[in-house]
Amino acid sequence: MTRSAAIYGCSGHRLTEAEKAFFAEVRPWGFIVFRRNVDSPEQMRALTDEMRDCVGDAEAPVLVDQEGGRVQRMGPPHWPKYPPAEAFLKAAGDPLAARELVRLGARLMAHDLKAAGITVDCAPVLDVPVPGAHDIIGDRAYARDPETVAMLGRAAAEGLLAGGVLPVIKHMPGHGRAFADSHHDLPVVHADLKTLDGWDFAPFRALSDMPLAMTAHVVFDAVDPKRPATTSRKAVKLMREGLGFGGLILTDDLSMKALSGSLGERAEAALAAGCDVVLHCNGDLDEMRSVAEGVGKLKGEAAKRAAAALARIVREPEPFDPFAARDRFDALMAGKLEAARGPDVGEAQA
């Protein structure tokens, strides 16, 4: 049966009867969990199983924002705390050493997520901050130049993929130059296209082979002065043709204040602009019903891209000893290089 072009959250640790009925009726492509939904490993597995049961699909994607640092939905006491993206380069001292460390951290993260029934991580952040930009990105960025961001972002994506979890590159085509937080206001970027192309857009072009991307609720004057990228045909065309991205494009959360109009209108505008799937995160059932009014079936090229993305999930994650890998990761983060010497993550045996 066809699914709708939406991803929804839920309100608590288990689905309510009303949520179950709604999800069974609208059959979203996937789901997303937040800290409000997280209690224990057993509870998480039960919740993700419940979500998939509602749509009758054991492969339905369940997403989470698990970056580390400020953005980590699953944490202590049941899951380890991970550092923010900028910490890797600081700990390693150079980009090549940081690349190994980022991949190892992402592989560990994938191990945590997979066990909880989560198959998509909304990471890595490929935004490149500029001086004076709003700190909504800040330490979530791997570096302050596009080349290093692209290299470390790829390492994170590869670590997730190796563990059976799909990465989502974000926030395409770039949120690092924004001087406002799109959760609260609509950022407008005035840089010219040449500057944007060589800086903001560059990491997304470098990772254009990734299966999933999330849009930025940011207006780029040089691309479309009237609409944020999420609802701009011109911006989505740039993502497809200018950046070469062939994967599934998700919107950032539709309930963020950067967007205008009713939730149904926002969903309709994003899909009309060329986004494949809309995302609504806060678990408010009335809001989800409004979103559903603007969402049609996932079909055509969007459905093909969705299927291609899910096909990238490896059935057998690479051999991995999470305990040895965690010891190595902690030692590397602490700068104890000699103590961390040992097999590469891909060589550690389960």
Short mmCIF file of C-alpha atoms in Angstrom, two decimals:
data_model
loop_
_atom_site.label_atom_id
_atom_site.label_comp_id
_atom_site.label_asym_id
_atom_site.label_seq_id
_atom_site.Cartn_x
_atom_site.Cartn_y
_atom_site.Cartn_z
CA MET A 1 0.00 0.00 0.00
CA THR A 2 1.23 3.51 -0.82
CA ARG A 3 2.58 5.66 1.99
CA SER A 4 2.23 9.40 2.54
CA ALA A 5 5.14 11.79 1.97
CA ALA A 6 5.59 12.62 5.65
CA ILE A 7 7.56 11.81 8.78
CA TYR A 8 5.89 12.37 12.16
CA GLY A 9 6.85 12.38 15.82
CA CYS A 10 4.79 11.26 18.82
CA SER A 11 4.04 12.65 22.25
CA GLY A 12 5.52 10.22 24.78
CA HIS A 13 7.27 6.96 25.58
CA ARG A 14 4.57 4.84 23.92
CA LEU A 15 1.98 5.59 21.26
CA THR A 16 -1.47 6.63 22.41
CA GLU A 17 -4.51 4.95 20.88
CA ALA A 18 -5.28 8.16 19.00
CA GLU A 19 -1.74 8.26 17.57
CA LYS A 20 -1.96 4.63 16.51
CA ALA A 21 -5.24 5.29 14.71
CA PHE A 22 -3.86 8.40 12.99
CA PHE A 23 -0.67 6.69 11.81
CA ALA A 24 -2.63 3.66 10.59
CA GLU A 25 -4.88 5.99 8.60
CA VAL A 26 -2.29 8.31 7.00
CA ARG A 27 0.55 5.74 6.83
CA PRO A 28 3.56 8.08 6.95
CA TRP A 29 6.81 7.08 5.26
CA GLY A 30 8.61 7.28 8.58
CA PHE A 31 8.81 8.53 12.16
CA ILE A 32 11.14 10.61 14.31
CA VAL A 33 11.91 10.40 18.04
CA PHE A 34 13.03 13.11 20.45
CA ARG A 35 14.20 13.24 24.05
CA ARG A 36 10.60 13.28 25.26
CA ASN A 37 10.21 9.83 23.71
CA VAL A 38 13.31 8.28 25.27
CA ASP A 39 13.46 6.35 28.54
CA SER A 40 15.32 3.02 28.30
CA PRO A 41 16.66 0.64 25.62
CA GLU A 42 13.73 -1.73 26.15
CA GLN A 43 11.19 1.09 25.95
CA MET A 44 12.80 2.49 22.80
CA ARG A 45 12.69 -0.85 21.06
CA ALA A 46 9.02 -1.25 22.02
CA LEU A 47 8.20 2.24 20.73
CA THR A 48 9.95 1.82 17.39
CA ASP A 49 8.27 -1.58 16.95
CA GLU A 50 4.89 0.02 17.67
CA MET A 51 5.51 2.72 15.08
CA ARG A 52 6.31 0.18 12.40
CA ASP A 53 3.32 -1.96 13.35
CA CYS A 54 1.02 1.02 12.71
CA VAL A 55 2.03 1.23 9.06
CA GLY A 56 2.49 -2.52 8.59
CA ASP A 57 6.11 -2.19 7.53
CA ALA A 58 9.01 -3.64 9.51
CA GLU A 59 11.41 -1.54 7.39
CA ALA A 60 9.71 1.84 7.97
CA PRO A 61 12.48 4.33 8.81
CA VAL A 62 12.69 5.75 12.33
CA LEU A 63 14.83 8.88 12.61
CA VAL A 64 16.58 10.70 15.44
CA ASP A 65 18.80 13.78 15.80
CA GLN A 66 21.88 12.19 17.35
CA GLU A 67 24.79 14.50 16.58
CA GLY A 68 26.48 14.69 20.00
CA GLY A 69 27.01 17.76 22.12
CA ARG A 70 23.91 19.97 22.33
CA VAL A 71 21.95 17.76 19.94
CA GLN A 72 21.77 14.26 21.37
CA ARG A 73 18.34 12.75 22.04
CA MET A 74 19.59 9.47 23.55
CA GLY A 75 22.10 9.91 26.35
CA PRO A 76 23.10 8.90 29.88
CA PRO A 77 22.41 6.81 31.84
CA HIS A 78 21.58 4.25 29.16
CA TRP A 79 23.65 5.62 26.28
CA PRO A 80 27.07 7.32 26.29
CA LYS A 81 27.44 11.05 25.83
CA TYR A 82 29.12 12.08 22.58
CA PRO A 83 31.10 15.28 21.99
CA PRO A 84 30.00 18.09 19.66
CA ALA A 85 31.36 18.01 16.11
CA GLU A 86 34.00 20.70 16.66
CA ALA A 87 35.63 18.66 19.47
CA PHE A 88 37.05 16.03 17.10
CA LEU A 89 39.45 18.33 15.30
CA LYS A 90 40.49 19.92 18.59
CA ALA A 91 41.22 16.53 20.16
CA ALA A 92 43.01 15.05 17.15
CA GLY A 93 45.07 18.09 16.24
CA ASP A 94 44.88 17.62 12.47
CA PRO A 95 42.16 16.77 9.94
CA LEU A 96 43.48 13.33 8.98
CA ALA A 97 43.61 12.12 12.58
CA ALA A 98 40.22 13.71 13.20
CA ARG A 99 38.78 11.76 10.27
CA GLU A 100 39.49 8.44 11.99
CA LEU A 101 38.06 9.74 15.25
CA VAL A 102 34.86 11.05 13.64
CA ARG A 103 34.26 7.77 11.83
CA LEU A 104 34.82 5.78 15.02
CA GLY A 105 32.39 7.97 16.96
CA ALA A 106 29.75 7.64 14.25
CA ARG A 107 30.21 3.86 14.15
CA LEU A 108 29.67 3.70 17.89
CA MET A 109 26.61 5.90 17.56
CA ALA A 110 25.20 3.63 14.86
CA HIS A 111 25.63 0.65 17.18
CA ASP A 112 23.56 2.44 19.85
CA LEU A 113 20.85 3.49 17.43
CA LYS A 114 20.48 0.20 15.58
CA ALA A 115 19.91 -1.64 18.85
CA ALA A 116 17.06 0.76 19.68
CA GLY A 117 15.38 0.20 16.31
CA ILE A 118 16.51 3.50 14.80
CA THR A 119 17.74 3.34 11.22
CA VAL A 120 18.27 7.01 10.26
CA ASP A 121 20.38 9.64 12.01
CA CYS A 122 19.86 13.31 11.11
CA ALA A 123 23.61 13.91 10.90
CA PRO A 124 26.20 14.96 9.81
CA VAL A 125 25.90 18.75 9.90
CA LEU A 126 27.69 20.11 6.81
CA ASP A 127 27.11 23.78 7.58
CA VAL A 128 30.21 26.02 7.61
CA PRO A 129 29.90 28.92 10.07
CA VAL A 130 31.20 32.38 9.24
CA PRO A 131 32.28 35.02 11.79
CA GLY A 132 29.31 36.69 13.41
CA ALA A 133 26.78 34.03 12.37
CA HIS A 134 24.14 32.88 14.85
CA ASP A 135 25.44 30.16 17.16
CA ILE A 136 22.57 27.78 16.31
CA ILE A 137 25.23 25.91 14.33
CA GLY A 138 28.35 26.90 16.33
CA ASP A 139 30.04 23.82 17.81
CA ARG A 140 27.80 21.55 15.74
CA ALA A 141 30.12 22.30 12.78
CA TYR A 142 33.14 20.05 12.25
CA ALA A 143 35.37 22.93 11.21
CA ARG A 144 35.42 26.51 9.93
CA ASP A 145 36.30 25.75 6.31
CA PRO A 146 34.34 23.78 3.69
CA GLU A 147 37.11 21.31 2.77
CA THR A 148 37.55 20.04 6.33
CA VAL A 149 33.80 20.01 6.96
CA ALA A 150 33.32 17.87 3.85
CA MET A 151 36.08 15.44 4.82
CA LEU A 152 34.90 14.97 8.41
CA GLY A 153 31.25 14.94 7.37
CA ARG A 154 31.99 12.07 5.00
CA ALA A 155 33.78 10.20 7.78
CA ALA A 156 30.69 10.54 9.98
CA ALA A 157 28.40 9.39 7.18
CA GLU A 158 30.62 6.38 6.47
CA GLY A 159 30.65 5.39 10.14
CA LEU A 160 26.88 5.50 10.31
CA LEU A 161 26.43 3.58 7.06
CA ALA A 162 28.88 0.89 8.20
CA GLY A 163 26.70 0.33 11.26
CA GLY A 164 23.45 0.01 9.33
CA VAL A 165 22.16 3.56 9.91
CA LEU A 166 21.46 6.07 7.14
CA PRO A 167 22.97 9.56 7.46
CA VAL A 168 21.06 12.75 6.62
CA ILE A 169 23.28 15.60 5.43
CA LYS A 170 22.01 18.93 6.71
CA HIS A 171 21.04 21.74 6.36
CA MET A 172 21.15 21.90 2.55
CA PRO A 173 22.26 24.12 0.88
CA GLY A 174 23.84 25.63 4.03
CA HIS A 175 22.89 27.19 7.37
CA GLY A 176 26.32 28.38 8.53
CA ARG A 177 26.00 31.93 7.24
CA ALA A 178 22.59 32.55 8.83
CA PHE A 179 22.42 35.38 11.35
CA ALA A 180 19.20 34.10 12.93
CA ASP A 181 17.92 30.82 14.38
CA SER A 182 15.33 29.36 12.00
CA HIS A 183 13.53 27.77 14.95
CA HIS A 184 12.41 31.31 15.85
CA ASP A 185 12.96 33.62 12.85
CA LEU A 186 13.47 33.45 9.09
CA PRO A 187 17.18 33.94 8.33
CA VAL A 188 18.06 35.83 5.15
CA VAL A 189 21.50 35.40 3.58
CA HIS A 190 22.69 38.20 1.28
CA ALA A 191 25.93 36.68 -0.02
CA ASP A 192 26.43 36.45 -3.78
CA LEU A 193 26.16 33.15 -5.62
CA LYS A 194 29.92 32.79 -6.22
CA THR A 195 30.65 33.16 -2.52
CA LEU A 196 27.89 30.72 -1.57
CA ASP A 197 28.98 28.19 -4.16
CA GLY A 198 32.60 28.18 -3.00
CA TRP A 199 31.84 28.07 0.71
CA ASP A 200 28.33 27.22 1.93
CA PHE A 201 27.32 24.86 -0.86
CA ALA A 202 30.67 23.10 -1.27
CA PRO A 203 30.33 20.37 1.41
CA PHE A 204 26.90 19.41 0.11
CA ARG A 205 28.25 19.04 -3.41
CA ALA A 206 31.11 16.91 -2.04
CA LEU A 207 28.62 14.57 -0.32
CA SER A 208 25.99 14.59 -3.07
CA ASP A 209 26.11 10.78 -3.18
CA MET A 210 24.49 10.47 0.26
CA PRO A 211 21.01 8.89 0.50
CA LEU A 212 19.19 11.66 2.40
CA ALA A 213 19.41 15.41 2.92
CA MET A 214 17.51 17.91 5.06
CA THR A 215 16.72 21.42 3.86
CA ALA A 216 17.53 24.74 5.50
CA HIS A 217 14.71 27.16 6.35
CA VAL A 218 16.90 29.99 5.04
CA VAL A 219 16.32 32.58 2.31
CA PHE A 220 19.26 32.98 -0.08
CA ASP A 221 18.83 36.28 -1.90
CA ALA A 222 21.07 35.11 -4.73
CA VAL A 223 18.91 32.02 -5.33
CA ASP A 224 15.36 33.06 -4.43
CA PRO A 225 14.78 36.31 -2.51
CA LYS A 226 11.13 35.49 -1.82
CA ARG A 227 11.18 32.01 -0.27
CA PRO A 228 13.28 29.91 2.13
CA ALA A 229 15.05 26.98 0.51
CA THR A 230 12.51 24.51 1.90
CA THR A 231 9.65 26.00 -0.12
CA SER A 232 11.62 27.39 -3.09
CA ARG A 233 11.52 25.66 -6.47
CA LYS A 234 14.68 27.56 -7.42
CA ALA A 235 16.55 26.38 -4.33
CA VAL A 236 15.51 22.75 -4.75
CA LYS A 237 16.51 22.93 -8.42
CA LEU A 238 19.92 24.21 -7.29
CA MET A 239 20.21 21.25 -4.89
CA ARG A 240 19.41 18.80 -7.67
CA GLU A 241 21.26 20.36 -10.61
CA GLY A 242 23.84 22.68 -9.09
CA LEU A 243 24.91 20.44 -6.22
CA GLY A 244 24.13 17.16 -7.96
CA PHE A 245 22.12 15.69 -5.10
CA GLY A 246 20.12 12.68 -6.27
CA GLY A 247 18.90 11.36 -2.93
CA LEU A 248 15.74 11.92 -0.91
CA ILE A 249 15.19 15.52 0.24
CA LEU A 250 13.46 15.97 3.61
CA THR A 251 12.30 19.29 4.94
CA ASP A 252 13.51 20.55 8.28
CA ASP A 253 10.73 20.63 10.87
CA LEU A 254 7.62 22.31 9.46
CA SER A 255 6.63 23.71 12.85
CA MET A 256 9.68 26.00 13.02
CA LYS A 257 8.80 29.69 13.03
CA ALA A 258 10.94 30.48 9.97
CA LEU A 259 8.06 29.20 7.83
CA SER A 260 4.73 30.94 7.35
CA GLY A 261 1.20 29.82 6.57
CA SER A 262 -0.77 26.97 8.11
CA LEU A 263 0.99 23.66 8.60
CA GLY A 264 -0.97 22.17 5.73
CA GLU A 265 0.08 25.08 3.50
CA ARG A 266 3.72 24.68 4.54
CA ALA A 267 3.64 20.99 3.69
CA GLU A 268 1.97 21.63 0.36
CA ALA A 269 4.46 24.40 -0.52
CA ALA A 270 7.50 22.28 0.34
CA LEU A 271 6.31 19.35 -1.75
CA ALA A 272 5.36 21.64 -4.62
CA ALA A 273 8.87 23.11 -4.51
CA GLY A 274 10.36 19.66 -5.06
CA CYS A 275 11.04 18.31 -1.57
CA ASP A 276 10.25 14.61 -1.39
CA VAL A 277 9.08 14.21 2.21
CA VAL A 278 7.97 16.68 4.90
CA LEU A 279 8.98 16.44 8.55
CA HIS A 280 6.87 17.37 11.57
CA CYS A 281 8.53 16.81 14.92
CA ASN A 282 6.70 18.02 18.03
CA GLY A 283 4.22 15.14 18.40
CA ASP A 284 1.15 17.39 18.58
CA LEU A 285 -1.62 15.29 17.05
CA ASP A 286 -3.78 18.25 15.98
CA GLU A 287 -0.78 19.76 14.20
CA MET A 288 -0.03 16.45 12.51
CA ARG A 289 -3.60 16.30 11.25
CA SER A 290 -3.10 19.78 9.76
CA VAL A 291 0.13 18.69 8.08
CA ALA A 292 -1.62 15.65 6.64
CA GLU A 293 -4.08 17.93 4.86
CA GLY A 294 -1.22 19.22 2.70
CA VAL A 295 0.51 15.89 2.10
CA GLY A 296 -0.22 13.50 -0.71
CA LYS A 297 1.07 10.04 -1.45
CA LEU A 298 4.76 9.29 -1.84
CA LYS A 299 4.92 8.43 -5.52
CA GLY A 300 6.84 8.86 -8.76
CA GLU A 301 10.48 9.93 -8.54
CA ALA A 302 10.15 10.70 -4.83
CA ALA A 303 9.05 7.11 -4.14
CA LYS A 304 11.99 5.81 -6.17
CA ARG A 305 14.40 7.99 -4.20
CA ALA A 306 12.86 6.79 -0.93
CA ALA A 307 13.31 3.15 -1.96
CA ALA A 308 16.88 3.80 -3.09
CA ALA A 309 17.70 5.44 0.25
CA LEU A 310 16.41 2.49 2.25
CA ALA A 311 18.34 0.11 0.00
CA ARG A 312 21.55 1.72 1.32
CA ILE A 313 20.97 0.21 4.78
CA VAL A 314 23.47 -2.63 5.14
CA ARG A 315 21.91 -5.84 6.41
CA GLU A 316 25.09 -7.02 8.09
CA PRO A 317 26.98 -4.19 9.80
CA GLU A 318 30.78 -4.45 9.71
CA PRO A 319 32.37 -6.63 12.45
CA PHE A 320 32.57 -4.49 15.55
CA ASP A 321 33.51 -4.78 19.23
CA PRO A 322 31.69 -1.85 20.86
CA PHE A 323 33.59 -2.12 24.15
CA ALA A 324 37.04 -2.04 22.60
CA ALA A 325 35.90 0.67 20.19
CA ARG A 326 34.56 2.81 23.04
CA ASP A 327 37.83 2.48 24.97
CA ARG A 328 39.76 3.51 21.88
CA PHE A 329 37.42 6.42 21.19
CA ASP A 330 37.65 7.75 24.75
CA ALA A 331 41.44 7.48 24.71
CA LEU A 332 41.70 9.29 21.38
CA MET A 333 39.36 12.04 22.54
CA ALA A 334 41.50 12.47 25.64
CA GLY A 335 44.61 12.76 23.48
CA LYS A 336 46.10 9.53 24.80
CA LEU A 337 47.25 8.34 21.39
CA GLU A 338 49.61 5.61 22.59
CA ALA A 339 46.97 4.08 24.83
CA ALA A 340 44.56 4.06 21.93
CA ARG A 341 46.72 2.10 19.54
CA GLY A 342 44.90 -0.99 18.36
CA PRO A 343 42.91 -2.43 15.47
CA ASP A 344 40.89 -0.13 13.25
CA VAL A 345 37.18 -0.14 13.92
CA GLY A 346 36.52 -2.17 10.79
CA GLU A 347 38.94 -4.88 11.95
CA ALA A 348 37.67 -5.33 15.52
CA GLN A 349 35.87 -8.61 15.84
CA ALA A 350 32.36 -8.95 17.24
#
